[in-house]
PDB file of C-alpha atoms in Angstrom:
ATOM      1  CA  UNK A   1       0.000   0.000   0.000  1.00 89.00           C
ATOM      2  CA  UNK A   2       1.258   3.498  -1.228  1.00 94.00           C
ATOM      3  CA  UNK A   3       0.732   6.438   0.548  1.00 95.00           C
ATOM      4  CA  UNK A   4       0.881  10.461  -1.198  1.00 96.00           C
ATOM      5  CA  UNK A   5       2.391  12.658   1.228  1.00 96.00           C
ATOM      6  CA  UNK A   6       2.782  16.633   0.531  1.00 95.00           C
ATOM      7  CA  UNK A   7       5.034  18.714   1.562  1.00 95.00           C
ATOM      8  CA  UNK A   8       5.425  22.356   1.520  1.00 92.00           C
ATOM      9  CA  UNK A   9       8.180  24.300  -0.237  1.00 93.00           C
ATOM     10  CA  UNK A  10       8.652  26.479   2.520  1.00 89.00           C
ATOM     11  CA  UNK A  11       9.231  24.002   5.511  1.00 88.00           C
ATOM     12  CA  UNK A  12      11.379  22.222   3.074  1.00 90.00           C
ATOM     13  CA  UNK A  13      13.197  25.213   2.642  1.00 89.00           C
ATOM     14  CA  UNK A  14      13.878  26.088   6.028  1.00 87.00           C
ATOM     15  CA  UNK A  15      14.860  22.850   7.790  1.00 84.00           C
ATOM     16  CA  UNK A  16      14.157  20.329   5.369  1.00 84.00           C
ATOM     17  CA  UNK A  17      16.670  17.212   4.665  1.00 90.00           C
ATOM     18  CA  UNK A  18      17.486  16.117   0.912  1.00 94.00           C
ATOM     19  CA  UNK A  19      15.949  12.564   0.477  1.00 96.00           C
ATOM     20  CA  UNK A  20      15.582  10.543  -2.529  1.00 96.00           C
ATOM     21  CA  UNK A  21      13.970   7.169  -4.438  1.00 96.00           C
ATOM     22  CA  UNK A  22      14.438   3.886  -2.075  1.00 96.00           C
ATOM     23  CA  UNK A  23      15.316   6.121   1.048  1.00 97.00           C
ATOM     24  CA  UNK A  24      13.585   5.537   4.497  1.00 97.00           C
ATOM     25  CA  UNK A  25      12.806   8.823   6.022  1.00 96.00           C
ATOM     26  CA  UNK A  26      10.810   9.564   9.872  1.00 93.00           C
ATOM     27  CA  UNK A  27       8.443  12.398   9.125  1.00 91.00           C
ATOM     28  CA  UNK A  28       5.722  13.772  11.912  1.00 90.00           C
ATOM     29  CA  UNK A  29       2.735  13.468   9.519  1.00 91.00           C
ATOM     30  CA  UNK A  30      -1.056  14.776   9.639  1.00 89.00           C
ATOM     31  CA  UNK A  31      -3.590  13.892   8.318  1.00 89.00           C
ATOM     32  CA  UNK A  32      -4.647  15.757   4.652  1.00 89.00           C
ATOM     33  CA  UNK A  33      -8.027  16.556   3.073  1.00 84.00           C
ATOM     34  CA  UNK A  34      -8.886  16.686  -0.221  1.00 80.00           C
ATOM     35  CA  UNK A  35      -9.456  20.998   0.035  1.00 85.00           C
ATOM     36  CA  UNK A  36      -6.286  21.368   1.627  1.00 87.00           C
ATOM     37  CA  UNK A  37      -4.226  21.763  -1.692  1.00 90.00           C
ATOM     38  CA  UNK A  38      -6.786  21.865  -4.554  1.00 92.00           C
ATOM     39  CA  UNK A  39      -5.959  25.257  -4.982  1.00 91.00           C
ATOM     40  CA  UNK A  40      -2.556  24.420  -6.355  1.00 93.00           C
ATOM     41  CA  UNK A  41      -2.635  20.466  -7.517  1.00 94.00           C
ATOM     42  CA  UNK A  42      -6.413  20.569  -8.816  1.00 92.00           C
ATOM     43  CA  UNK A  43      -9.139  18.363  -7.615  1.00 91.00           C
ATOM     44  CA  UNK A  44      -8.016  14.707  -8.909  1.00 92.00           C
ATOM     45  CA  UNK A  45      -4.297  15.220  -7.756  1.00 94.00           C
ATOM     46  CA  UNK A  46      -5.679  16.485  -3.682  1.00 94.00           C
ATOM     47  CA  UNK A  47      -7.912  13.776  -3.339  1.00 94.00           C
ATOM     48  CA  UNK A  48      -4.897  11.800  -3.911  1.00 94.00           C
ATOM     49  CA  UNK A  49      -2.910  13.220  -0.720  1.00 96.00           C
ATOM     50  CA  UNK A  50      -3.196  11.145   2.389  1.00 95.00           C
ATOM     51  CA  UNK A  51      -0.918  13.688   4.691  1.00 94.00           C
ATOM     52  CA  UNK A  52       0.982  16.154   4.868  1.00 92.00           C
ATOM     53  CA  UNK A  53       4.517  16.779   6.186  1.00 92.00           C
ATOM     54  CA  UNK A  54       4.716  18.913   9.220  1.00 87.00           C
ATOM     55  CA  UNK A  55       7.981  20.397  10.861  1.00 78.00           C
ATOM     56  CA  UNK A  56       6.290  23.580  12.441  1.00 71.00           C
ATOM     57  CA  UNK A  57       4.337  22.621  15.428  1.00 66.00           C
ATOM     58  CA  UNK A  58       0.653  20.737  14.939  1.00 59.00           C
ATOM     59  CA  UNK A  59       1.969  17.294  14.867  1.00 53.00           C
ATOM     60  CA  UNK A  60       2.755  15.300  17.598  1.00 55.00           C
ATOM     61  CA  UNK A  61       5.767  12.824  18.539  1.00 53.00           C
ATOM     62  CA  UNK A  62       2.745  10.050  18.006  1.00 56.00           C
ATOM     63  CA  UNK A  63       2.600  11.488  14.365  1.00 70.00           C
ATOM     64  CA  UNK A  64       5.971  10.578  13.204  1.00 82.00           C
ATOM     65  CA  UNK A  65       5.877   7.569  10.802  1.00 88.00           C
ATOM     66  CA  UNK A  66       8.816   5.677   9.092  1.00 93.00           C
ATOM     67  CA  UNK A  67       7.657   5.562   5.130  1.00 96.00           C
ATOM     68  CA  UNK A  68      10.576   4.043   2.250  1.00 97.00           C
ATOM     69  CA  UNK A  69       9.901   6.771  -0.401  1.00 98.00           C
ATOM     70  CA  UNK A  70       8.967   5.364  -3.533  1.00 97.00           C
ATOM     71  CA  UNK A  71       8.424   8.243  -5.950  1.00 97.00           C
ATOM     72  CA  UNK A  72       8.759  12.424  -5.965  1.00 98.00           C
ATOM     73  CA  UNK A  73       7.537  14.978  -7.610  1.00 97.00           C
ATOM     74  CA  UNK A  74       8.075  19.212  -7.601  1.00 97.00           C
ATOM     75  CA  UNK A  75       5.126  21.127  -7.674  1.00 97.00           C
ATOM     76  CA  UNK A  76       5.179  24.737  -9.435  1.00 97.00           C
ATOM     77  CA  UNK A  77       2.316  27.205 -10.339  1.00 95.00           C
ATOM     78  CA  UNK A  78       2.088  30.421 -11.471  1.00 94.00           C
ATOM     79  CA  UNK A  79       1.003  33.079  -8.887  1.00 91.00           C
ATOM     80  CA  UNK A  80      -1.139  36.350  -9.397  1.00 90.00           C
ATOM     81  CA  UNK A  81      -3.754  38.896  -7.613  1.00 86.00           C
ATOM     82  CA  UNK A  82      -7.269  37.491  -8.782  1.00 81.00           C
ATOM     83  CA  UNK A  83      -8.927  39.932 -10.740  1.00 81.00           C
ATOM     84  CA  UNK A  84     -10.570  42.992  -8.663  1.00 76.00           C
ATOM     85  CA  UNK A  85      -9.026  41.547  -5.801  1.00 74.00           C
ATOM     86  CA  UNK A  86      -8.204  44.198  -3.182  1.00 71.00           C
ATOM     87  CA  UNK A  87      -6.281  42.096  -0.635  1.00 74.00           C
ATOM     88  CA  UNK A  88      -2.847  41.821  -0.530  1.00 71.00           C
ATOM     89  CA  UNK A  89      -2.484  38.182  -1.144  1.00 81.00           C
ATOM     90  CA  UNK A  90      -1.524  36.237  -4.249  1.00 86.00           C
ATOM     91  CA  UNK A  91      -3.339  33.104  -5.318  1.00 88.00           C
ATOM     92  CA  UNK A  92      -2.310  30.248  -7.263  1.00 90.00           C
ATOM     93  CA  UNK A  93      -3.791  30.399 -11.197  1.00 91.00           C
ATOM     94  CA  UNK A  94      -5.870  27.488 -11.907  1.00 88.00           C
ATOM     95  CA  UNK A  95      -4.662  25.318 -14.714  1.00 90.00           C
ATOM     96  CA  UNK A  96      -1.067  26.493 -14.668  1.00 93.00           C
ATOM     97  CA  UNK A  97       0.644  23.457 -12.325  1.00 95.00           C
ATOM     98  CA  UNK A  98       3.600  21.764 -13.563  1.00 96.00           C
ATOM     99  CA  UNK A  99       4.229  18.456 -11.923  1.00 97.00           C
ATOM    100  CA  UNK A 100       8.158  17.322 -12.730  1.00 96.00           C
ATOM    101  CA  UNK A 101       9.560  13.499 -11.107  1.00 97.00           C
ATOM    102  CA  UNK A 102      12.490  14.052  -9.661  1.00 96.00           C
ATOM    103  CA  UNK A 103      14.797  11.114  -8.326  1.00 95.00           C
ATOM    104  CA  UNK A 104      15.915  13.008  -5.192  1.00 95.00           C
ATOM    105  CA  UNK A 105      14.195  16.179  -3.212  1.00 96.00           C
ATOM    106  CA  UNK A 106      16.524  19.383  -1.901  1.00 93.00           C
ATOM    107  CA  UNK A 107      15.766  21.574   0.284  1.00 89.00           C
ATOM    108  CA  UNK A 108      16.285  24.623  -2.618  1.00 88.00           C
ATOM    109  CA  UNK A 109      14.452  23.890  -6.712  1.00 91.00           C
ATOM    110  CA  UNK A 110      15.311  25.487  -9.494  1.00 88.00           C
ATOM    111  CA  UNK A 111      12.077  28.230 -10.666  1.00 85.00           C
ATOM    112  CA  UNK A 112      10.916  27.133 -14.050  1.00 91.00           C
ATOM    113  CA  UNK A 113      10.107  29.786 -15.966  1.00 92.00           C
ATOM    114  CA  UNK A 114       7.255  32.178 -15.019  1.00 92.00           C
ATOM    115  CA  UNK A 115       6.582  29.767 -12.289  1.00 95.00           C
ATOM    116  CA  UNK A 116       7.319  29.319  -8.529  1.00 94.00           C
ATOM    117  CA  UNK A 117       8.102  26.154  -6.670  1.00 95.00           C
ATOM    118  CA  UNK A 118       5.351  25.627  -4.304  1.00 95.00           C
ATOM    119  CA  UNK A 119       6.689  21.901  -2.815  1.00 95.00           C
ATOM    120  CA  UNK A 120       6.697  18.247  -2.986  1.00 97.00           C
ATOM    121  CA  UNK A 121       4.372  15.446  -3.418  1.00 97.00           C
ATOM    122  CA  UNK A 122       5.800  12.543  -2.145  1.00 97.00           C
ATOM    123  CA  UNK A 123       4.434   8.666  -2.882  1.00 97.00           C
ATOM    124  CA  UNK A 124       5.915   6.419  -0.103  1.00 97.00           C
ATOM    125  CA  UNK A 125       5.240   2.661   1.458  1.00 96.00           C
ATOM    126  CA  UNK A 126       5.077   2.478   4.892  1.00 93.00           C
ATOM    127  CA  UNK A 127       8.091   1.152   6.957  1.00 92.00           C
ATOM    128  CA  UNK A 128       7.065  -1.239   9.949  1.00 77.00           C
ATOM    129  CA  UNK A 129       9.348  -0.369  13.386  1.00 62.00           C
TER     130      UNK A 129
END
């Protein structure tokens, strides 16, 4: 049984370990739903997250799970105001997600052009003690 685990750019960014294809990692994991990242990966691709990586508080020392990663991808969108929007907060732009396999994760991704890495989803098999 697989399991599709996201992480987010930023936390990888700021304390996050390089890991790769065949590697056992220990991540504190929580639980995902299907709204949490639509916004960026569409519909189909969030219903397809089981959890997501936490390194910022919110998970517990019960959370953390040994998984042998099987498969990674980056994440990047392109990121604007939505029309007539007065805040001051960007939003991803539906449709415009580029999903690139990669054999190893690092904590710092090459921008492709015009868009901005937003993180990693991660397919992994759980690891028994």
């Amino acid at each position: 049984m697989t399991v599709t685990i996201w992480i987010d750019g930023w936390q990888m960014e700021c304390c996050g370990e390089s890991f790769g294809a065949g590697e056992v990692v220990a991540w504190q994991l929580v639980g995902a739903g299907a709204e949490d990242h639509a916004d960026v990966v569409g519909g189909r691709r969030a219903a397809e997250i089981d959890f997501r990586e936490e390194r910022h508080g919110g998970a517990g020392e019960e959370a953390v799970a040994r998984v042998k990663v099987v498969g990674v991808e980056e994440v990047h969108c392109r990121y604007a105001f939505p029309p007539g929007d007065t805040s001051d907060g960007r939003r991803p732009v539906p449709g415009t997600t580029e999903f690139v396999p990669v054999s190893r994760a690092d904590r710092w991704v090459e921008e492709r052009p015009g868009l901005e890495f937003v993180g990693y989803l991660v397919t992994a098999e759980p690891v028994g003690e």
